[in-house]
C-alpha cells in the first residue's frame, strides 16, 4: 500500500486523516509536540468554535481577508453545513449561538479532539509524537522526510504544520514562495481620558475608520483596560494586518460610538432639547449609550453635568457630538485577543491548485491550514478553512 505522511497533527492534518480511505493507504501523522491537536484544545476559550453558521460560500468568503477568492471553489465543495453534518454523523451535535458561532453541544473542545482520535484510531492511522520534521528531500517519485527520530519515506505528503517560521523554511527550501508573516486579529492599545475608568463598556454597533488607510468597519465595540477591542476592531485589524504592520502599529483612528452620522445625531439632539428643556444634561438619555459613558463624554467636552438641556450652547453640542461621532484616538500598539493569535502570510496561494489543495510545484504534495497565506476574522472561520481544505485533499487521494 502507498504511504501518506501528514506533517503536523493539528486541525487540518487530523481532519484530512479522518477522511482518508484506510483500505487504500498507510497513513502516518508526524507531530513535533508530545500532544496532538493542542490548538484545538485551547480554541474558543476551551469550547472550540468549530465553524460559523454561514451556508452561502459567496457570503462565507467575505470573512477571509486573505484567501477569499481562492476559497470560493473550496467552500462550494465542503462548507459549514457539511462540517455540521460530518460531526452529527459521528454523534457530535453542534449548536449555533445567536451570533452564528457554532460550538459542540458539550461546550468542550475535548469532544472534538476525541472525535478525531477515534476516527484516526479506527483507521489505524499511526501518530508519531515528539517527531519534528527537519527537512524534506524529493527523490524521484517519493519524498524522504528527515526528522529528529529517523527518516520516513512517503508516496504522498500532506503539509499541515500551521504557521511556524521553521516549518515554512522547509517548504521554502523545496521551492515555494513565502509571504512574510504578520499578526492578524489584534486589539488596539490607546491611552485616552475618554476610555479611562470605563473598561467593560460596550457599544452594540460602532464605526471605526483609519483615515490614513481610507478604510472603515463597523460592529460591536468594547472598551478594555488597554484601549479598544470587540468585533469592529478585530475585523479592521485582520483586513489591514499588513498595512498596520508597516505603520508599526502607530496610527490614528476615528470612532463613531453610535454609528449615526453627525448631522443625524444633531437632529436627534435638537429634538431632545425641544422636548426636554428642563432636564439636566447629565441625567438625559439622548443616545443609546450607558449613563457612565454619556457623563464621561460630557466631562471631556467640558459641559457641566447639572446644566439644563435648554441651556446647552451650539458650541457645546458640537463638542459633545464630535466626541461621540468623530472621536480621534492615537493607537500606540497592539495586544493579543484572548491569546487567539492568527497570522497573515504563509505559502503563496498562487502556487496552490485549489481544486485539490495540491502544490503546483511539487507532485504528490498537498498543503492545508494556517501554513497557507489564508486567515479569517474571529468566529470559527479559521477552523472551517482547515476542515474544507483537509477534506478536499482526502477526496482527491481517495479518488486516485
Ligand atoms: C488561543 C487560540 C484560540 C483559537 N480559537 C479558534 C476558534 O475557536 N475557532 C477557529 O476557527 N479558530 C481558532 N483559532 C485559530 C485556529 O486554532 C487555527 O487557525 C488552526 O489551529 C490552524 O490549524 P492548522 O492545522 O493549520 O495548524 P495547527 O493547529 O497549528 O497545527 C499544526 C501542527 O503542526 C505541528 N508542527 C509544526 N511544525 C512541525 C514540524 N516541523 N514537524 C512536526 N510537526 C510540526 C505543530 O506542533 C502543530 O501541532 C484559535 C487560535 C488560538 C491561538
Short mmCIF file of C-alpha atoms and ligand atoms in Angstrom, two decimals:
data_model
loop_
_atom_site.label_atom_id
_atom_site.label_comp_id
_atom_site.label_asym_id
_atom_site.label_seq_id
_atom_site.Cartn_x
_atom_site.Cartn_y
_atom_site.Cartn_z
CA UNK A 1 0.00 0.00 0.00
CA UNK A 2 1.16 3.51 -0.69
CA UNK A 3 2.26 5.67 2.23
CA UNK A 4 0.75 9.06 3.08
CA UNK A 5 2.70 11.15 5.57
CA UNK A 6 0.83 14.04 7.17
CA UNK A 7 3.24 16.54 8.70
CA UNK A 8 1.58 18.38 11.63
CA UNK A 9 -1.01 16.88 13.99
CA UNK A 10 -3.30 19.89 14.17
CA UNK A 11 -6.78 20.72 12.89
CA UNK A 12 -6.08 20.44 9.15
CA UNK A 13 -3.90 17.33 9.45
CA UNK A 14 -6.36 15.39 11.61
CA UNK A 15 -9.41 16.32 9.57
CA UNK A 16 -7.64 15.14 6.43
CA UNK A 17 -6.57 11.86 8.12
CA UNK A 18 -10.13 11.32 9.42
CA UNK A 19 -11.47 11.39 5.86
CA UNK A 20 -8.83 9.24 4.13
CA UNK A 21 -9.56 5.74 2.83
CA UNK A 22 -7.55 3.46 5.11
CA UNK A 23 -8.13 0.50 2.79
CA UNK A 24 -6.09 2.26 0.16
CA UNK A 25 -3.27 3.82 2.16
CA UNK A 26 -0.96 3.52 5.12
CA UNK A 27 -1.37 6.83 6.91
CA UNK A 28 1.09 8.39 9.37
CA UNK A 29 0.88 11.72 11.20
CA UNK A 30 4.16 13.26 12.39
CA UNK A 31 3.79 15.77 15.24
CA UNK A 32 6.66 17.62 16.90
CA UNK A 33 4.90 18.13 20.26
CA UNK A 34 4.15 15.45 22.84
CA UNK A 35 0.40 16.02 22.32
CA UNK A 36 -1.59 16.46 19.12
CA UNK A 37 -4.38 18.98 18.49
CA UNK A 38 -3.12 21.43 21.12
CA UNK A 39 -4.60 24.49 19.43
CA UNK A 40 -7.98 22.79 19.11
CA UNK A 41 -7.78 22.12 22.86
CA UNK A 42 -7.40 25.81 23.79
CA UNK A 43 -9.59 27.15 20.98
CA UNK A 44 -12.73 29.17 21.64
CA UNK A 45 -11.83 29.53 25.33
CA UNK A 46 -11.79 25.71 25.67
CA UNK A 47 -15.17 25.35 23.90
CA UNK A 48 -13.81 25.18 20.30
CA UNK A 49 -15.67 27.45 17.94
CA UNK A 50 -15.79 24.72 15.26
CA UNK A 51 -17.40 26.70 12.47
CA UNK A 52 -19.79 29.56 11.66
CA UNK A 53 -23.38 29.10 10.56
CA UNK A 54 -22.98 30.79 7.19
CA UNK A 55 -24.06 28.42 4.45
CA UNK A 56 -23.58 30.52 1.33
CA UNK A 57 -19.97 30.20 0.05
CA UNK A 58 -20.13 33.70 -1.50
CA UNK A 59 -21.07 35.22 1.84
CA UNK A 60 -18.64 32.99 3.73
CA UNK A 61 -15.54 34.08 1.79
CA UNK A 62 -16.16 37.70 2.86
CA UNK A 63 -14.79 36.76 6.29
CA UNK A 64 -11.33 35.90 4.92
CA UNK A 65 -9.04 38.92 4.40
CA UNK A 66 -6.54 36.61 2.71
CA UNK A 67 -7.80 33.67 0.68
CA UNK A 68 -11.27 34.99 -0.14
CA UNK A 69 -11.01 34.45 -3.90
CA UNK A 70 -9.30 31.09 -3.67
CA UNK A 71 -11.62 29.61 -1.02
CA UNK A 72 -14.81 30.13 -3.03
CA UNK A 73 -14.37 26.92 -5.02
CA UNK A 74 -13.24 25.07 -1.88
CA UNK A 75 -16.40 26.08 0.03
CA UNK A 76 -18.68 25.08 -2.84
CA UNK A 77 -17.45 21.52 -2.16
CA UNK A 78 -17.32 21.50 1.66
CA UNK A 79 -18.82 24.28 3.78
CA UNK A 80 -20.12 24.82 7.35
CA UNK A 81 -23.29 22.80 6.68
CA UNK A 82 -21.09 19.84 5.70
CA UNK A 83 -18.97 20.32 8.82
CA UNK A 84 -22.11 20.18 10.98
CA UNK A 85 -23.31 17.05 9.20
CA UNK A 86 -19.87 15.43 9.49
CA UNK A 87 -19.84 15.85 13.27
CA UNK A 88 -23.52 14.96 13.60
CA UNK A 89 -22.86 11.66 11.78
CA UNK A 90 -20.32 10.89 14.48
CA UNK A 91 -22.76 11.66 17.29
CA UNK A 92 -21.27 15.09 17.98
CA UNK A 93 -24.13 17.55 17.58
CA UNK A 94 -23.12 21.18 17.17
CA UNK A 95 -25.15 24.18 18.34
CA UNK A 96 -25.44 27.57 16.69
CA UNK A 97 -25.25 30.55 19.04
CA UNK A 98 -27.01 33.91 18.50
CA UNK A 99 -24.05 35.40 16.64
CA UNK A 100 -23.84 32.27 14.40
CA UNK A 101 -20.68 30.96 16.02
CA UNK A 102 -21.02 27.20 16.24
CA UNK A 103 -19.76 25.01 19.12
CA UNK A 104 -20.09 21.37 20.20
CA UNK A 105 -23.20 20.96 22.37
CA UNK A 106 -20.88 19.67 25.12
CA UNK A 107 -19.19 23.11 25.21
CA UNK A 108 -15.87 21.27 25.35
CA UNK A 109 -13.07 21.18 22.80
CA UNK A 110 -12.16 17.74 24.16
CA UNK A 111 -15.26 16.35 22.39
CA UNK A 112 -13.81 17.47 19.06
CA UNK A 113 -10.38 16.06 19.92
CA UNK A 114 -11.90 12.70 21.00
CA UNK A 115 -13.81 12.50 17.71
CA UNK A 116 -10.62 12.92 15.69
CA UNK A 117 -8.70 10.46 17.89
CA UNK A 118 -11.48 7.85 17.49
CA UNK A 119 -11.68 8.32 13.74
CA UNK A 120 -7.94 8.03 13.23
CA UNK A 121 -7.63 5.04 15.60
CA UNK A 122 -10.40 3.23 13.69
CA UNK A 123 -8.47 3.87 10.50
CA UNK A 124 -5.21 2.58 12.04
CA UNK A 125 -3.54 5.93 11.44
CA UNK A 126 -0.08 5.89 13.04
CA UNK A 127 0.50 9.02 15.12
CA UNK A 128 4.15 9.73 15.97
CA UNK A 129 4.52 12.49 18.54
CA UNK A 130 7.79 14.23 19.54
CA UNK A 131 8.74 13.77 15.92
CA UNK A 132 9.94 17.04 14.46
CA UNK A 133 10.42 17.25 10.70
CA UNK A 134 13.70 18.98 9.83
CA UNK A 135 13.95 18.59 6.07
CA UNK A 136 12.16 17.05 3.10
CA UNK A 137 14.04 15.66 0.13
CA UNK A 138 12.35 14.87 -3.17
CA UNK A 139 13.64 11.56 -4.53
CA UNK A 140 12.19 10.74 -7.97
CA UNK A 141 8.56 9.79 -7.27
CA UNK A 142 8.92 9.71 -3.46
CA UNK A 143 9.79 12.01 -0.58
CA UNK A 144 12.37 11.38 2.14
CA UNK A 145 11.25 13.08 5.35
CA UNK A 146 14.06 13.67 7.82
CA UNK A 147 13.10 14.03 11.48
CA UNK A 148 14.74 14.07 14.90
CA UNK A 149 13.63 10.43 15.27
CA UNK A 150 14.64 8.93 11.95
CA UNK A 151 13.75 9.17 8.27
CA UNK A 152 10.37 8.37 6.70
CA UNK A 153 9.55 7.61 3.09
CA UNK A 154 6.31 8.93 1.61
CA UNK A 155 4.48 8.49 -1.69
CA UNK A 156 2.28 11.45 -0.77
CA UNK A 157 2.94 14.33 1.63
CA UNK A 158 0.20 16.39 3.30
CA UNK A 159 1.82 19.50 4.76
CA UNK A 160 -0.22 20.98 7.66
CA UNK A 161 2.30 22.48 10.06
CA UNK A 162 0.50 25.70 10.98
CA UNK A 163 2.36 28.95 10.70
CA UNK A 164 5.71 28.34 12.40
CA UNK A 165 8.57 30.10 10.59
CA UNK A 166 10.78 26.96 10.85
CA UNK A 167 8.23 24.83 9.00
CA UNK A 168 7.76 27.50 6.35
CA UNK A 169 11.52 27.40 5.75
CA UNK A 170 11.24 23.66 4.94
CA UNK A 171 8.78 24.29 2.09
CA UNK A 172 10.70 27.38 1.00
CA UNK A 173 13.73 25.10 0.54
CA UNK A 174 11.56 22.94 -1.74
CA UNK A 175 10.92 25.99 -3.95
CA UNK A 176 7.71 27.52 -2.55
CA UNK A 177 7.43 31.28 -2.12
CA UNK A 178 6.60 32.52 1.39
CA UNK A 179 4.68 35.72 2.01
CA UNK A 180 6.06 37.41 5.16
CA UNK A 181 4.24 36.55 8.39
CA UNK A 182 2.47 39.34 10.28
CA UNK A 183 -0.01 39.12 13.16
CA UNK A 184 -3.70 39.37 12.35
CA UNK A 185 -6.67 39.71 14.76
CA UNK A 186 -5.46 42.06 17.49
CA UNK A 187 -6.85 44.81 19.69
CA UNK A 188 -5.72 48.45 19.79
CA UNK A 189 -3.68 49.97 22.64
CA UNK A 190 -4.89 53.52 23.33
CA UNK A 191 -4.33 55.89 26.22
CA UNK A 192 -7.10 58.49 26.31
CA UNK A 193 -9.11 60.25 29.02
CA UNK A 194 -12.40 59.17 27.43
CA UNK A 195 -11.58 55.48 27.86
CA UNK A 196 -10.07 55.78 31.35
CA UNK A 197 -12.02 54.01 34.14
CA UNK A 198 -14.53 52.54 31.68
CA UNK A 199 -13.26 49.02 30.85
CA UNK A 200 -16.14 46.67 30.13
CA UNK A 201 -18.29 49.36 28.49
CA UNK A 202 -19.64 48.04 25.22
CA UNK A 203 -21.37 49.50 22.18
CA UNK A 204 -23.78 47.47 20.10
CA UNK A 205 -22.76 48.99 16.80
CA UNK A 206 -19.88 51.44 16.41
CA UNK A 207 -17.98 52.65 13.37
CA UNK A 208 -14.16 52.75 13.18
CA UNK A 209 -12.12 54.29 10.42
CA UNK A 210 -8.39 54.59 9.80
CA UNK A 211 -8.13 57.81 7.75
CA UNK A 212 -4.55 57.14 6.63
CA UNK A 213 -5.62 53.82 5.05
CA UNK A 214 -9.00 55.15 3.84
CA UNK A 215 -10.74 52.17 5.41
CA UNK A 216 -13.61 51.63 7.84
CA UNK A 217 -15.51 48.86 9.64
CA UNK A 218 -18.49 48.67 11.92
CA UNK A 219 -19.76 46.30 14.58
CA UNK A 220 -19.78 45.80 18.34
CA UNK A 221 -17.02 47.66 20.21
CA UNK A 222 -15.60 47.16 23.70
CA UNK A 223 -13.50 49.39 25.97
CA UNK A 224 -10.72 47.37 27.65
CA UNK A 225 -8.04 48.20 30.22
CA UNK A 226 -5.62 48.82 27.35
CA UNK A 227 -7.79 50.51 24.75
CA UNK A 228 -10.39 49.22 22.32
CA UNK A 229 -11.44 45.70 21.32
CA UNK A 230 -14.55 43.89 20.04
CA UNK A 231 -15.54 42.65 16.57
CA UNK A 232 -15.22 46.08 14.89
CA UNK A 233 -11.56 46.38 15.98
CA UNK A 234 -10.72 42.73 15.27
CA UNK A 235 -12.21 42.94 11.78
CA UNK A 236 -10.26 46.06 10.82
CA UNK A 237 -7.06 44.59 12.36
CA UNK A 238 -7.43 41.47 10.18
CA UNK A 239 -8.25 43.27 6.94
CA UNK A 240 -5.44 45.80 7.43
CA UNK A 241 -2.94 43.40 9.06
CA UNK A 242 -0.20 44.10 6.50
CA UNK A 243 -0.68 47.89 6.31
CA UNK A 244 -0.82 48.21 10.11
CA UNK A 245 2.41 46.20 10.48
CA UNK A 246 4.02 48.67 8.04
CA UNK A 247 2.78 51.55 10.23
CA UNK A 248 4.43 49.76 13.20
CA UNK A 249 1.05 49.82 14.95
CA UNK A 250 1.14 53.59 15.42
CA UNK A 251 -1.75 55.35 13.68
CA UNK A 252 -4.85 57.48 14.20
CA UNK A 253 -8.41 56.12 14.22
CA UNK A 254 -11.77 57.86 14.23
CA UNK A 255 -14.61 56.25 16.19
CA UNK A 256 -18.35 56.81 15.91
CA UNK A 257 -19.64 55.20 19.11
CA UNK A 258 -23.28 55.29 17.98
CA UNK A 259 -22.85 54.69 14.23
CA UNK A 260 -25.07 57.68 13.49
CA UNK A 261 -23.71 60.43 11.19
CA UNK A 262 -23.06 63.81 12.87
CA UNK A 263 -25.94 65.62 11.12
CA UNK A 264 -28.50 62.95 12.08
CA UNK A 265 -27.16 62.86 15.65
CA UNK A 266 -27.59 66.65 15.77
CA UNK A 267 -31.25 66.34 14.73
CA UNK A 268 -31.82 63.77 17.48
CA UNK A 269 -30.16 66.12 19.99
CA UNK A 270 -32.23 69.12 18.86
CA UNK A 271 -35.46 67.09 19.16
CA UNK A 272 -34.48 66.00 22.64
CA UNK A 273 -33.67 69.60 23.57
CA UNK A 274 -37.10 70.78 22.46
CA UNK A 275 -38.96 68.03 24.27
CA UNK A 276 -36.92 68.01 27.50
CA UNK A 277 -35.70 71.59 28.08
CA UNK A 278 -35.70 71.40 31.87
CA UNK A 279 -33.83 68.11 32.31
CA UNK A 280 -30.22 68.22 33.48
CA UNK A 281 -27.90 67.16 30.64
CA UNK A 282 -26.06 64.69 32.91
CA UNK A 283 -29.27 62.73 33.55
CA UNK A 284 -30.53 62.90 29.95
CA UNK A 285 -30.68 59.78 27.79
CA UNK A 286 -30.23 61.35 24.37
CA UNK A 287 -28.49 58.36 22.76
CA UNK A 288 -28.42 54.64 23.41
CA UNK A 289 -25.20 54.51 25.49
CA UNK A 290 -24.55 53.85 29.18
CA UNK A 291 -25.01 56.72 31.68
CA UNK A 292 -21.38 56.46 32.74
CA UNK A 293 -20.13 56.79 29.17
CA UNK A 294 -22.51 59.72 28.47
CA UNK A 295 -21.26 61.51 31.57
CA UNK A 296 -17.66 60.89 30.52
CA UNK A 297 -18.45 62.35 27.10
CA UNK A 298 -19.85 65.47 28.83
CA UNK A 299 -16.82 65.63 31.12
CA UNK A 300 -14.27 65.60 28.30
CA UNK A 301 -16.48 68.02 26.33
CA UNK A 302 -16.22 70.32 29.39
CA UNK A 303 -20.00 70.56 29.80
CA UNK A 304 -21.45 70.96 33.31
CA UNK A 305 -23.49 67.82 34.07
CA UNK A 306 -26.06 69.89 36.03
CA UNK A 307 -26.77 72.30 33.18
CA UNK A 308 -30.35 72.24 31.87
CA UNK A 309 -30.65 70.84 28.37
CA UNK A 310 -32.21 74.11 27.10
CA UNK A 311 -29.05 75.97 28.11
CA UNK A 312 -26.61 73.80 26.15
CA UNK A 313 -25.00 76.12 23.62
CA UNK A 314 -24.49 75.29 19.95
CA UNK A 315 -20.74 75.09 20.57
CA UNK A 316 -21.19 72.67 23.47
CA UNK A 317 -23.50 70.47 21.40
CA UNK A 318 -20.92 70.35 18.59
CA UNK A 319 -18.19 69.32 21.04
CA UNK A 320 -20.39 66.57 22.54
CA UNK A 321 -21.32 65.23 19.09
CA UNK A 322 -17.71 65.32 17.89
CA UNK A 323 -16.61 63.25 20.88
CA UNK A 324 -19.45 60.81 20.28
CA UNK A 325 -19.42 60.52 16.47
CA UNK A 326 -15.95 61.58 15.33
CA UNK A 327 -13.64 60.90 18.24
CA UNK A 328 -10.00 60.68 17.21
CA UNK A 329 -7.65 58.34 19.09
CA UNK A 330 -3.95 57.67 18.68
CA UNK A 331 -3.25 53.92 18.62
CA UNK A 332 0.19 53.23 20.11
CA UNK A 333 0.44 49.44 19.83
CA UNK A 334 -1.48 46.18 19.76
CA UNK A 335 -2.48 43.41 22.16
CA UNK A 336 -3.45 39.79 21.57
CA UNK A 337 -7.16 39.00 21.61
CA UNK A 338 -7.87 36.30 24.25
CA UNK A 339 -4.49 34.67 23.32
CA UNK A 340 -6.04 33.97 19.92
CA UNK A 341 -3.17 34.85 17.67
CA UNK A 342 -3.66 34.21 13.99
CA UNK A 343 -1.04 35.03 11.39
CA UNK A 344 -1.41 36.53 7.97
CA UNK A 345 1.22 35.39 5.49
CA UNK A 346 2.49 31.92 4.62
CA UNK A 347 2.79 29.91 1.42
CA UNK A 348 1.89 31.98 -1.65
CA UNK A 349 -1.60 30.99 -2.85
CA UNK A 350 -0.59 31.36 -6.50
CA UNK A 351 1.40 28.14 -6.09
CA UNK A 352 -1.59 26.06 -4.90
CA UNK A 353 -4.16 24.24 -7.01
CA UNK A 354 -7.39 24.91 -5.12
CA UNK A 355 -9.24 22.09 -6.87
CA UNK A 356 -7.46 19.64 -4.55
CA UNK A 357 -5.05 21.74 -2.41
CA UNK A 358 -2.01 20.29 -4.19
CA UNK A 359 1.25 22.13 -4.75
CA UNK A 360 1.69 23.37 -8.31
CA UNK A 361 5.45 22.94 -7.90
CA UNK A 362 5.76 19.55 -6.22
CA UNK A 363 3.97 16.42 -7.42
CA UNK A 364 2.03 14.36 -4.84
CA UNK A 365 2.42 17.15 -2.29
CA UNK A 366 -0.64 18.72 -0.64
CA UNK A 367 -0.81 21.78 1.64
CA UNK A 368 -3.60 22.95 4.01
CA UNK A 369 -4.35 25.08 7.05
CA UNK A 370 -2.64 28.08 8.56
CA UNK A 371 0.65 27.33 6.78
CA UNK A 372 -1.02 28.90 3.71
CA UNK A 373 -1.43 32.65 3.26
CA UNK A 374 -5.07 32.35 4.39
CA UNK A 375 -6.63 33.76 7.53
CA UNK A 376 -10.03 34.89 8.72
CA UNK A 377 -11.65 37.12 11.28
CA UNK A 378 -12.71 35.52 14.56
CA UNK A 379 -15.87 33.37 14.65
CA UNK A 380 -14.97 29.79 13.61
CA UNK A 381 -13.79 30.67 10.10
CA UNK A 382 -10.15 29.67 10.58
CA UNK A 383 -11.13 26.11 11.51
CA UNK A 384 -13.66 25.93 8.68
CA UNK A 385 -10.87 26.63 6.18
CA UNK A 386 -8.84 23.76 7.76
CA UNK A 387 -11.80 21.33 7.57
CA UNK A 388 -12.68 22.22 3.97
CA UNK A 389 -9.10 22.06 2.73
CA UNK A 390 -8.33 18.83 4.63
CA UNK A 391 -11.50 17.23 3.23
CA UNK A 392 -10.61 18.20 -0.35
CA UNK A 393 -7.17 16.60 -0.02
CA UNK A 394 -8.69 13.38 1.36
CA UNK A 395 -11.23 13.23 -1.51
CA UNK A 396 -8.51 13.74 -4.08
CA UNK A 397 -6.31 10.99 -2.62
CA UNK A 398 -9.28 8.61 -2.15
CA UNK A 399 -10.21 9.05 -5.81
CA UNK A 400 -6.74 8.44 -7.25
C1 LIG B 1 -5.88 30.58 21.57
C2 LIG B 1 -6.43 30.32 20.20
C3 LIG B 1 -7.79 30.11 20.07
C4 LIG B 1 -8.35 29.87 18.80
N1 LIG B 1 -9.69 29.65 18.71
C5 LIG B 1 -10.23 29.42 17.50
C6 LIG B 1 -11.62 29.09 17.37
O1 LIG B 1 -12.33 28.95 18.38
N2 LIG B 1 -12.13 28.91 16.11
C7 LIG B 1 -11.33 29.00 14.98
O2 LIG B 1 -11.86 28.82 13.87
N3 LIG B 1 -10.01 29.26 15.07
C8 LIG B 1 -9.45 29.45 16.29
N4 LIG B 1 -8.10 29.71 16.37
C9 LIG B 1 -7.28 29.59 15.15
C10 LIG B 1 -7.04 28.07 14.87
O3 LIG B 1 -6.62 27.45 16.06
C11 LIG B 1 -6.01 27.86 13.76
O4 LIG B 1 -6.42 28.54 12.61
C12 LIG B 1 -5.87 26.36 13.44
O5 LIG B 1 -5.48 25.62 14.59
C13 LIG B 1 -4.88 26.09 12.32
O6 LIG B 1 -4.80 24.69 12.14
P1 LIG B 1 -3.55 24.01 11.43
O7 LIG B 1 -3.82 22.55 11.42
O8 LIG B 1 -3.25 24.70 10.17
O9 LIG B 1 -2.34 24.34 12.40
P2 LIG B 1 -2.12 23.93 13.91
O10 LIG B 1 -3.40 23.66 14.59
O11 LIG B 1 -1.21 24.97 14.46
O12 LIG B 1 -1.37 22.54 13.81
C14 LIG B 1 -0.08 22.41 13.23
C15 LIG B 1 0.65 21.31 13.95
O13 LIG B 1 1.87 21.04 13.26
C16 LIG B 1 2.88 20.82 14.21
N5 LIG B 1 4.17 21.10 13.55
C17 LIG B 1 4.64 22.29 13.14
N6 LIG B 1 5.85 22.16 12.58
C18 LIG B 1 6.16 20.84 12.64
C19 LIG B 1 7.28 20.07 12.22
N7 LIG B 1 8.34 20.64 11.63
N8 LIG B 1 7.28 18.74 12.43
C20 LIG B 1 6.20 18.13 13.02
N9 LIG B 1 5.14 18.81 13.45
C21 LIG B 1 5.09 20.15 13.24
C22 LIG B 1 2.53 21.77 15.32
O14 LIG B 1 3.15 21.39 16.54
C23 LIG B 1 1.01 21.67 15.36
O15 LIG B 1 0.58 20.66 16.24
C24 LIG B 1 -7.53 29.92 17.63
C25 LIG B 1 -6.15 30.14 17.77
C26 LIG B 1 -5.59 30.32 19.03
C27 LIG B 1 -4.11 30.53 19.15
#
